[in-house]
């Protein structure tokens, strides 16, 4: 596994937790990383894919259609890494 593969796996794992919680603070706590660090990982993943993965509606975060599509394989990747 290359360094890039590890980064992508980490980003997918992080996104899977975020998608489950729909909250950066809660997801970051589960991942044992800072909230800003998680936000950067998700932003870099979205940029690499060329899509928005979530949107804000006031204080509420919802997954976009692209985020919903990615959440399922990301969750499976996360489980496979256990």
PDB file of N, CA and C in Angstrom:
ATOM      1  N   UNK A   1       0.854  -1.180   0.000  1.00  0.00           N
ATOM      2  CA  UNK A   1       0.000   0.000   0.000  1.00  0.00           C
ATOM      3  C   UNK A   1       0.898   1.240   0.000  1.00  0.00           C
ATOM      4  N   UNK A   2       0.641   2.170  -0.901  1.00  0.00           N
ATOM      5  CA  UNK A   2       1.462   3.373  -1.003  1.00  0.00           C
ATOM      6  C   UNK A   2       1.011   4.420   0.007  1.00  0.00           C
ATOM      7  N   UNK A   3       1.826   5.463   0.147  1.00  0.00           N
ATOM      8  CA  UNK A   3       1.464   6.560   1.033  1.00  0.00           C
ATOM      9  C   UNK A   3       0.150   7.198   0.623  1.00  0.00           C
ATOM     10  N   UNK A   4      -0.040   7.350  -0.684  1.00  0.00           N
ATOM     11  CA  UNK A   4      -1.299   7.937  -1.174  1.00  0.00           C
ATOM     12  C   UNK A   4      -2.486   7.047  -0.825  1.00  0.00           C
ATOM     13  N   UNK A   5      -2.318   5.733  -0.975  1.00  0.00           N
ATOM     14  CA  UNK A   5      -3.386   4.795  -0.619  1.00  0.00           C
ATOM     15  C   UNK A   5      -3.754   4.926   0.851  1.00  0.00           C
ATOM     16  N   UNK A   6      -2.732   5.064   1.703  1.00  0.00           N
ATOM     17  CA  UNK A   6      -2.987   5.211   3.132  1.00  0.00           C
ATOM     18  C   UNK A   6      -3.740   6.501   3.423  1.00  0.00           C
ATOM     19  N   UNK A   7      -3.363   7.591   2.741  1.00  0.00           N
ATOM     20  CA  UNK A   7      -4.055   8.863   2.932  1.00  0.00           C
ATOM     21  C   UNK A   7      -5.500   8.767   2.468  1.00  0.00           C
ATOM     22  N   UNK A   8      -5.716   8.117   1.329  1.00  0.00           N
ATOM     23  CA  UNK A   8      -7.071   7.967   0.827  1.00  0.00           C
ATOM     24  C   UNK A   8      -7.909   7.095   1.760  1.00  0.00           C
ATOM     25  N   UNK A   9      -7.335   6.020   2.268  1.00  0.00           N
ATOM     26  CA  UNK A   9      -8.048   5.157   3.204  1.00  0.00           C
ATOM     27  C   UNK A   9      -8.391   5.922   4.479  1.00  0.00           C
ATOM     28  N   UNK A  10      -7.447   6.733   4.962  1.00  0.00           N
ATOM     29  CA  UNK A  10      -7.692   7.538   6.155  1.00  0.00           C
ATOM     30  C   UNK A  10      -8.797   8.555   5.898  1.00  0.00           C
ATOM     31  N   UNK A  11      -8.771   9.192   4.739  1.00  0.00           N
ATOM     32  CA  UNK A  11      -9.800  10.177   4.398  1.00  0.00           C
ATOM     33  C   UNK A  11     -11.166   9.508   4.287  1.00  0.00           C
ATOM     34  N   UNK A  12     -11.231   8.339   3.678  1.00  0.00           N
ATOM     35  CA  UNK A  12     -12.503   7.623   3.563  1.00  0.00           C
ATOM     36  C   UNK A  12     -13.019   7.188   4.928  1.00  0.00           C
ATOM     37  N   UNK A  13     -12.122   6.709   5.774  1.00  0.00           N
ATOM     38  CA  UNK A  13     -12.501   6.299   7.132  1.00  0.00           C
ATOM     39  C   UNK A  13     -13.040   7.506   7.899  1.00  0.00           C
ATOM     40  N   UNK A  14     -12.354   8.622   7.773  1.00  0.00           N
ATOM     41  CA  UNK A  14     -12.784   9.849   8.449  1.00  0.00           C
ATOM     42  C   UNK A  14     -14.135  10.320   7.919  1.00  0.00           C
ATOM     43  N   UNK A  15     -14.311  10.243   6.601  1.00  0.00           N
ATOM     44  CA  UNK A  15     -15.594  10.656   6.021  1.00  0.00           C
ATOM     45  C   UNK A  15     -16.714   9.732   6.485  1.00  0.00           C
ATOM     46  N   UNK A  16     -16.441   8.439   6.582  1.00  0.00           N
ATOM     47  CA  UNK A  16     -17.472   7.495   7.032  1.00  0.00           C
ATOM     48  C   UNK A  16     -17.966   7.852   8.431  1.00  0.00           C
ATOM     49  N   UNK A  17     -17.056   8.208   9.312  1.00  0.00           N
ATOM     50  CA  UNK A  17     -17.444   8.591  10.676  1.00  0.00           C
ATOM     51  C   UNK A  17     -18.214   9.909  10.642  1.00  0.00           C
ATOM     52  N   UNK A  18     -17.733  10.870   9.860  1.00  0.00           N
ATOM     53  CA  UNK A  18     -18.443  12.136   9.725  1.00  0.00           C
ATOM     54  C   UNK A  18     -19.857  11.905   9.170  1.00  0.00           C
ATOM     55  N   UNK A  19     -19.979  11.063   8.146  1.00  0.00           N
ATOM     56  CA  UNK A  19     -21.279  10.794   7.533  1.00  0.00           C
ATOM     57  C   UNK A  19     -22.246  10.165   8.544  1.00  0.00           C
ATOM     58  N   UNK A  20     -21.714   9.345   9.419  1.00  0.00           N
ATOM     59  CA  UNK A  20     -22.544   8.715  10.446  1.00  0.00           C
ATOM     60  C   UNK A  20     -23.042   9.743  11.461  1.00  0.00           C
ATOM     61  N   UNK A  21     -22.176  10.639  11.875  1.00  0.00           N
ATOM     62  CA  UNK A  21     -22.512  11.605  12.931  1.00  0.00           C
ATOM     63  C   UNK A  21     -23.084  12.919  12.405  1.00  0.00           C
ATOM     64  N   UNK A  22     -22.707  13.280  11.185  1.00  0.00           N
ATOM     65  CA  UNK A  22     -23.114  14.562  10.587  1.00  0.00           C
ATOM     66  C   UNK A  22     -22.763  15.743  11.495  1.00  0.00           C
ATOM     67  N   UNK A  23     -21.651  15.585  12.207  1.00  0.00           N
ATOM     68  CA  UNK A  23     -21.196  16.611  13.137  1.00  0.00           C
ATOM     69  C   UNK A  23     -19.681  16.485  13.250  1.00  0.00           C
ATOM     70  N   UNK A  24     -18.967  17.567  12.942  1.00  0.00           N
ATOM     71  CA  UNK A  24     -17.507  17.510  12.970  1.00  0.00           C
ATOM     72  C   UNK A  24     -16.967  17.262  14.370  1.00  0.00           C
ATOM     73  N   UNK A  25     -17.542  17.894  15.368  1.00  0.00           N
ATOM     74  CA  UNK A  25     -17.033  17.738  16.733  1.00  0.00           C
ATOM     75  C   UNK A  25     -17.192  16.310  17.226  1.00  0.00           C
ATOM     76  N   UNK A  26     -18.374  15.729  17.028  1.00  0.00           N
ATOM     77  CA  UNK A  26     -18.616  14.345  17.464  1.00  0.00           C
ATOM     78  C   UNK A  26     -17.749  13.354  16.703  1.00  0.00           C
ATOM     79  N   UNK A  27     -17.667  13.542  15.397  1.00  0.00           N
ATOM     80  CA  UNK A  27     -16.867  12.627  14.575  1.00  0.00           C
ATOM     81  C   UNK A  27     -15.388  12.727  14.946  1.00  0.00           C
ATOM     82  N   UNK A  28     -14.903  13.936  15.168  1.00  0.00           N
ATOM     83  CA  UNK A  28     -13.505  14.123  15.549  1.00  0.00           C
ATOM     84  C   UNK A  28     -13.211  13.434  16.879  1.00  0.00           C
ATOM     85  N   UNK A  29     -14.141  13.501  17.808  1.00  0.00           N
ATOM     86  CA  UNK A  29     -13.958  12.842  19.103  1.00  0.00           C
ATOM     87  C   UNK A  29     -13.845  11.330  18.922  1.00  0.00           C
ATOM     88  N   UNK A  30     -14.679  10.762  18.072  1.00  0.00           N
ATOM     89  CA  UNK A  30     -14.630   9.320  17.809  1.00  0.00           C
ATOM     90  C   UNK A  30     -13.289   8.941  17.176  1.00  0.00           C
ATOM     91  N   UNK A  31     -12.798   9.793  16.284  1.00  0.00           N
ATOM     92  CA  UNK A  31     -11.546   9.525  15.575  1.00  0.00           C
ATOM     93  C   UNK A  31     -10.300   9.897  16.379  1.00  0.00           C
ATOM     94  N   UNK A  32     -10.509  10.552  17.524  1.00  0.00           N
ATOM     95  CA  UNK A  32      -9.404  11.006  18.382  1.00  0.00           C
ATOM     96  C   UNK A  32      -8.480  11.978  17.651  1.00  0.00           C
ATOM     97  N   UNK A  33      -9.104  12.907  16.904  1.00  0.00           N
ATOM     98  CA  UNK A  33      -8.368  13.979  16.244  1.00  0.00           C
ATOM     99  C   UNK A  33      -9.096  15.289  16.522  1.00  0.00           C
ATOM    100  N   UNK A  34      -8.468  16.396  16.184  1.00  0.00           N
ATOM    101  CA  UNK A  34      -9.121  17.686  16.412  1.00  0.00           C
ATOM    102  C   UNK A  34     -10.191  17.937  15.350  1.00  0.00           C
ATOM    103  N   UNK A  35     -11.144  18.764  15.701  1.00  0.00           N
ATOM    104  CA  UNK A  35     -12.201  19.126  14.760  1.00  0.00           C
ATOM    105  C   UNK A  35     -11.627  19.820  13.526  1.00  0.00           C
ATOM    106  N   UNK A  36     -10.708  20.775  13.688  1.00  0.00           N
ATOM    107  CA  UNK A  36     -10.135  21.404  12.485  1.00  0.00           C
ATOM    108  C   UNK A  36      -9.406  20.405  11.575  1.00  0.00           C
ATOM    109  N   UNK A  37      -8.725  19.427  12.176  1.00  0.00           N
ATOM    110  CA  UNK A  37      -8.020  18.416  11.394  1.00  0.00           C
ATOM    111  C   UNK A  37      -9.002  17.584  10.569  1.00  0.00           C
ATOM    112  N   UNK A  38     -10.109  17.209  11.177  1.00  0.00           N
ATOM    113  CA  UNK A  38     -11.136  16.451  10.452  1.00  0.00           C
ATOM    114  C   UNK A  38     -11.721  17.295   9.327  1.00  0.00           C
ATOM    115  N   UNK A  39     -11.995  18.542   9.608  1.00  0.00           N
ATOM    116  CA  UNK A  39     -12.561  19.422   8.593  1.00  0.00           C
ATOM    117  C   UNK A  39     -11.621  19.514   7.387  1.00  0.00           C
ATOM    118  N   UNK A  40     -10.327  19.621   7.624  1.00  0.00           N
ATOM    119  CA  UNK A  40      -9.344  19.685   6.538  1.00  0.00           C
ATOM    120  C   UNK A  40      -9.351  18.385   5.736  1.00  0.00           C
ATOM    121  N   UNK A  41      -9.401  17.238   6.415  1.00  0.00           N
ATOM    122  CA  UNK A  41      -9.422  15.950   5.713  1.00  0.00           C
ATOM    123  C   UNK A  41     -10.632  15.847   4.795  1.00  0.00           C
ATOM    124  N   UNK A  42     -11.794  16.239   5.304  1.00  0.00           N
ATOM    125  CA  UNK A  42     -13.017  16.151   4.509  1.00  0.00           C
ATOM    126  C   UNK A  42     -12.961  17.125   3.339  1.00  0.00           C
ATOM    127  N   UNK A  43     -12.451  18.326   3.574  1.00  0.00           N
ATOM    128  CA  UNK A  43     -12.331  19.328   2.511  1.00  0.00           C
ATOM    129  C   UNK A  43     -11.374  18.843   1.423  1.00  0.00           C
ATOM    130  N   UNK A  44     -10.229  18.259   1.811  1.00  0.00           N
ATOM    131  CA  UNK A  44      -9.266  17.745   0.829  1.00  0.00           C
ATOM    132  C   UNK A  44      -9.866  16.594   0.029  1.00  0.00           C
ATOM    133  N   UNK A  45     -10.618  15.739   0.677  1.00  0.00           N
ATOM    134  CA  UNK A  45     -11.276  14.638  -0.017  1.00  0.00           C
ATOM    135  C   UNK A  45     -12.270  15.187  -1.033  1.00  0.00           C
ATOM    136  N   UNK A  46     -13.067  16.155  -0.632  1.00  0.00           N
ATOM    137  CA  UNK A  46     -14.042  16.767  -1.547  1.00  0.00           C
ATOM    138  C   UNK A  46     -13.343  17.418  -2.735  1.00  0.00           C
ATOM    139  N   UNK A  47     -12.249  18.106  -2.465  1.00  0.00           N
ATOM    140  CA  UNK A  47     -11.491  18.760  -3.532  1.00  0.00           C
ATOM    141  C   UNK A  47     -10.906  17.725  -4.492  1.00  0.00           C
ATOM    142  N   UNK A  48     -10.340  16.652  -3.950  1.00  0.00           N
ATOM    143  CA  UNK A  48      -9.755  15.602  -4.785  1.00  0.00           C
ATOM    144  C   UNK A  48     -10.808  14.950  -5.672  1.00  0.00           C
ATOM    145  N   UNK A  49     -12.016  14.813  -5.145  1.00  0.00           N
ATOM    146  CA  UNK A  49     -13.100  14.192  -5.913  1.00  0.00           C
ATOM    147  C   UNK A  49     -13.809  15.188  -6.820  1.00  0.00           C
ATOM    148  N   UNK A  50     -13.620  16.474  -6.549  1.00  0.00           N
ATOM    149  CA  UNK A  50     -14.267  17.503  -7.360  1.00  0.00           C
ATOM    150  C   UNK A  50     -15.746  17.659  -7.099  1.00  0.00           C
ATOM    151  N   UNK A  51     -16.172  17.322  -5.881  1.00  0.00           N
ATOM    152  CA  UNK A  51     -17.595  17.433  -5.509  1.00  0.00           C
ATOM    153  C   UNK A  51     -17.718  17.971  -4.090  1.00  0.00           C
ATOM    154  N   UNK A  52     -18.859  18.534  -3.792  1.00  0.00           N
ATOM    155  CA  UNK A  52     -19.184  18.895  -2.416  1.00  0.00           C
ATOM    156  C   UNK A  52     -19.772  17.654  -1.757  1.00  0.00           C
ATOM    157  N   UNK A  53     -19.330  17.361  -0.543  1.00  0.00           N
ATOM    158  CA  UNK A  53     -19.797  16.158   0.151  1.00  0.00           C
ATOM    159  C   UNK A  53     -20.885  16.449   1.180  1.00  0.00           C
ATOM    160  N   UNK A  54     -20.956  17.689   1.619  1.00  0.00           N
ATOM    161  CA  UNK A  54     -21.987  18.071   2.580  1.00  0.00           C
ATOM    162  C   UNK A  54     -22.327  19.529   2.354  1.00  0.00           C
ATOM    163  N   UNK A  55     -23.448  19.937   2.942  1.00  0.00           N
ATOM    164  CA  UNK A  55     -23.841  21.346   2.895  1.00  0.00           C
ATOM    165  C   UNK A  55     -24.424  21.727   4.240  1.00  0.00           C
ATOM    166  N   UNK A  56     -24.341  23.001   4.520  1.00  0.00           N
ATOM    167  CA  UNK A  56     -24.878  23.525   5.773  1.00  0.00           C
ATOM    168  C   UNK A  56     -26.269  24.086   5.545  1.00  0.00           C
ATOM    169  N   UNK A  57     -27.137  23.808   6.479  1.00  0.00           N
ATOM    170  CA  UNK A  57     -28.463  24.405   6.515  1.00  0.00           C
ATOM    171  C   UNK A  57     -28.590  24.983   7.917  1.00  0.00           C
ATOM    172  N   UNK A  58     -28.135  26.227   8.066  1.00  0.00           N
ATOM    173  CA  UNK A  58     -28.030  26.808   9.400  1.00  0.00           C
ATOM    174  C   UNK A  58     -26.904  26.100  10.132  1.00  0.00           C
ATOM    175  N   UNK A  59     -27.241  25.495  11.253  1.00  0.00           N
ATOM    176  CA  UNK A  59     -26.236  24.749  12.021  1.00  0.00           C
ATOM    177  C   UNK A  59     -26.228  23.266  11.658  1.00  0.00           C
ATOM    178  N   UNK A  60     -27.183  22.860  10.861  1.00  0.00           N
ATOM    179  CA  UNK A  60     -27.328  21.452  10.501  1.00  0.00           C
ATOM    180  C   UNK A  60     -26.480  21.126   9.271  1.00  0.00           C
ATOM    181  N   UNK A  61     -25.828  19.981   9.283  1.00  0.00           N
ATOM    182  CA  UNK A  61     -25.052  19.508   8.143  1.00  0.00           C
ATOM    183  C   UNK A  61     -25.790  18.353   7.490  1.00  0.00           C
ATOM    184  N   UNK A  62     -25.915  18.418   6.183  1.00  0.00           N
ATOM    185  CA  UNK A  62     -26.548  17.328   5.440  1.00  0.00           C
ATOM    186  C   UNK A  62     -25.605  16.898   4.326  1.00  0.00           C
ATOM    187  N   UNK A  63     -25.621  15.632   4.027  1.00  0.00           N
ATOM    188  CA  UNK A  63     -24.794  15.125   2.936  1.00  0.00           C
ATOM    189  C   UNK A  63     -25.443  15.487   1.604  1.00  0.00           C
ATOM    190  N   UNK A  64     -24.618  15.854   0.648  1.00  0.00           N
ATOM    191  CA  UNK A  64     -25.103  16.065  -0.712  1.00  0.00           C
ATOM    192  C   UNK A  64     -25.357  14.692  -1.326  1.00  0.00           C
ATOM    193  N   UNK A  65     -25.888  14.676  -2.534  1.00  0.00           N
ATOM    194  CA  UNK A  65     -26.095  13.394  -3.228  1.00  0.00           C
ATOM    195  C   UNK A  65     -24.761  12.674  -3.393  1.00  0.00           C
ATOM    196  N   UNK A  66     -23.707  13.419  -3.728  1.00  0.00           N
ATOM    197  CA  UNK A  66     -22.377  12.814  -3.864  1.00  0.00           C
ATOM    198  C   UNK A  66     -21.889  12.281  -2.520  1.00  0.00           C
ATOM    199  N   UNK A  67     -22.147  13.020  -1.447  1.00  0.00           N
ATOM    200  CA  UNK A  67     -21.769  12.563  -0.118  1.00  0.00           C
ATOM    201  C   UNK A  67     -22.492  11.291   0.281  1.00  0.00           C
ATOM    202  N   UNK A  68     -23.770  11.224  -0.051  1.00  0.00           N
ATOM    203  CA  UNK A  68     -24.549  10.007   0.246  1.00  0.00           C
ATOM    204  C   UNK A  68     -23.989   8.813  -0.520  1.00  0.00           C
ATOM    205  N   UNK A  69     -23.639   9.041  -1.794  1.00  0.00           N
ATOM    206  CA  UNK A  69     -23.080   7.939  -2.608  1.00  0.00           C
ATOM    207  C   UNK A  69     -21.737   7.474  -2.051  1.00  0.00           C
ATOM    208  N   UNK A  70     -20.925   8.391  -1.565  1.00  0.00           N
ATOM    209  CA  UNK A  70     -19.618   8.031  -1.030  1.00  0.00           C
ATOM    210  C   UNK A  70     -19.723   7.408   0.361  1.00  0.00           C
ATOM    211  N   UNK A  71     -20.736   7.752   1.112  1.00  0.00           N
ATOM    212  CA  UNK A  71     -20.855   7.278   2.493  1.00  0.00           C
ATOM    213  C   UNK A  71     -20.931   5.759   2.582  1.00  0.00           C
ATOM    214  N   UNK A  72     -21.609   5.123   1.651  1.00  0.00           N
ATOM    215  CA  UNK A  72     -21.770   3.663   1.711  1.00  0.00           C
ATOM    216  C   UNK A  72     -20.439   2.956   1.488  1.00  0.00           C
ATOM    217  N   UNK A  73     -19.716   3.227   0.385  1.00  0.00           N
ATOM    218  CA  UNK A  73     -18.423   2.544   0.245  1.00  0.00           C
ATOM    219  C   UNK A  73     -17.409   2.971   1.309  1.00  0.00           C
ATOM    220  N   UNK A  74     -17.495   4.194   1.780  1.00  0.00           N
ATOM    221  CA  UNK A  74     -16.579   4.650   2.831  1.00  0.00           C
ATOM    222  C   UNK A  74     -16.814   3.853   4.104  1.00  0.00           C
ATOM    223  N   UNK A  75     -18.068   3.591   4.427  1.00  0.00           N
ATOM    224  CA  UNK A  75     -18.379   2.799   5.619  1.00  0.00           C
ATOM    225  C   UNK A  75     -17.854   1.378   5.471  1.00  0.00           C
ATOM    226  N   UNK A  76     -17.996   0.817   4.289  1.00  0.00           N
ATOM    227  CA  UNK A  76     -17.488  -0.539   4.055  1.00  0.00           C
ATOM    228  C   UNK A  76     -15.969  -0.577   4.125  1.00  0.00           C
ATOM    229  N   UNK A  77     -15.317   0.454   3.605  1.00  0.00           N
ATOM    230  CA  UNK A  77     -13.846   0.545   3.681  1.00  0.00           C
ATOM    231  C   UNK A  77     -13.418   0.616   5.133  1.00  0.00           C
ATOM    232  N   UNK A  78     -14.140   1.407   5.919  1.00  0.00           N
ATOM    233  CA  UNK A  78     -13.825   1.576   7.329  1.00  0.00           C
ATOM    234  C   UNK A  78     -13.946   0.244   8.072  1.00  0.00           C
ATOM    235  N   UNK A  79     -14.986  -0.515   7.776  1.00  0.00           N
ATOM    236  CA  UNK A  79     -15.197  -1.811   8.416  1.00  0.00           C
ATOM    237  C   UNK A  79     -14.102  -2.785   7.998  1.00  0.00           C
ATOM    238  N   UNK A  80     -13.719  -2.755   6.725  1.00  0.00           N
ATOM    239  CA  UNK A  80     -12.688  -3.661   6.230  1.00  0.00           C
ATOM    240  C   UNK A  80     -11.343  -3.396   6.857  1.00  0.00           C
ATOM    241  N   UNK A  81     -11.104  -2.148   7.281  1.00  0.00           N
ATOM    242  CA  UNK A  81      -9.827  -1.786   7.902  1.00  0.00           C
ATOM    243  C   UNK A  81      -9.733  -2.225   9.358  1.00  0.00           C
ATOM    244  N   UNK A  82     -10.825  -2.641   9.942  1.00  0.00           N
ATOM    245  CA  UNK A  82     -10.810  -3.017  11.366  1.00  0.00           C
ATOM    246  C   UNK A  82     -10.095  -4.323  11.584  1.00  0.00           C
TER     247      UNK A  82
END
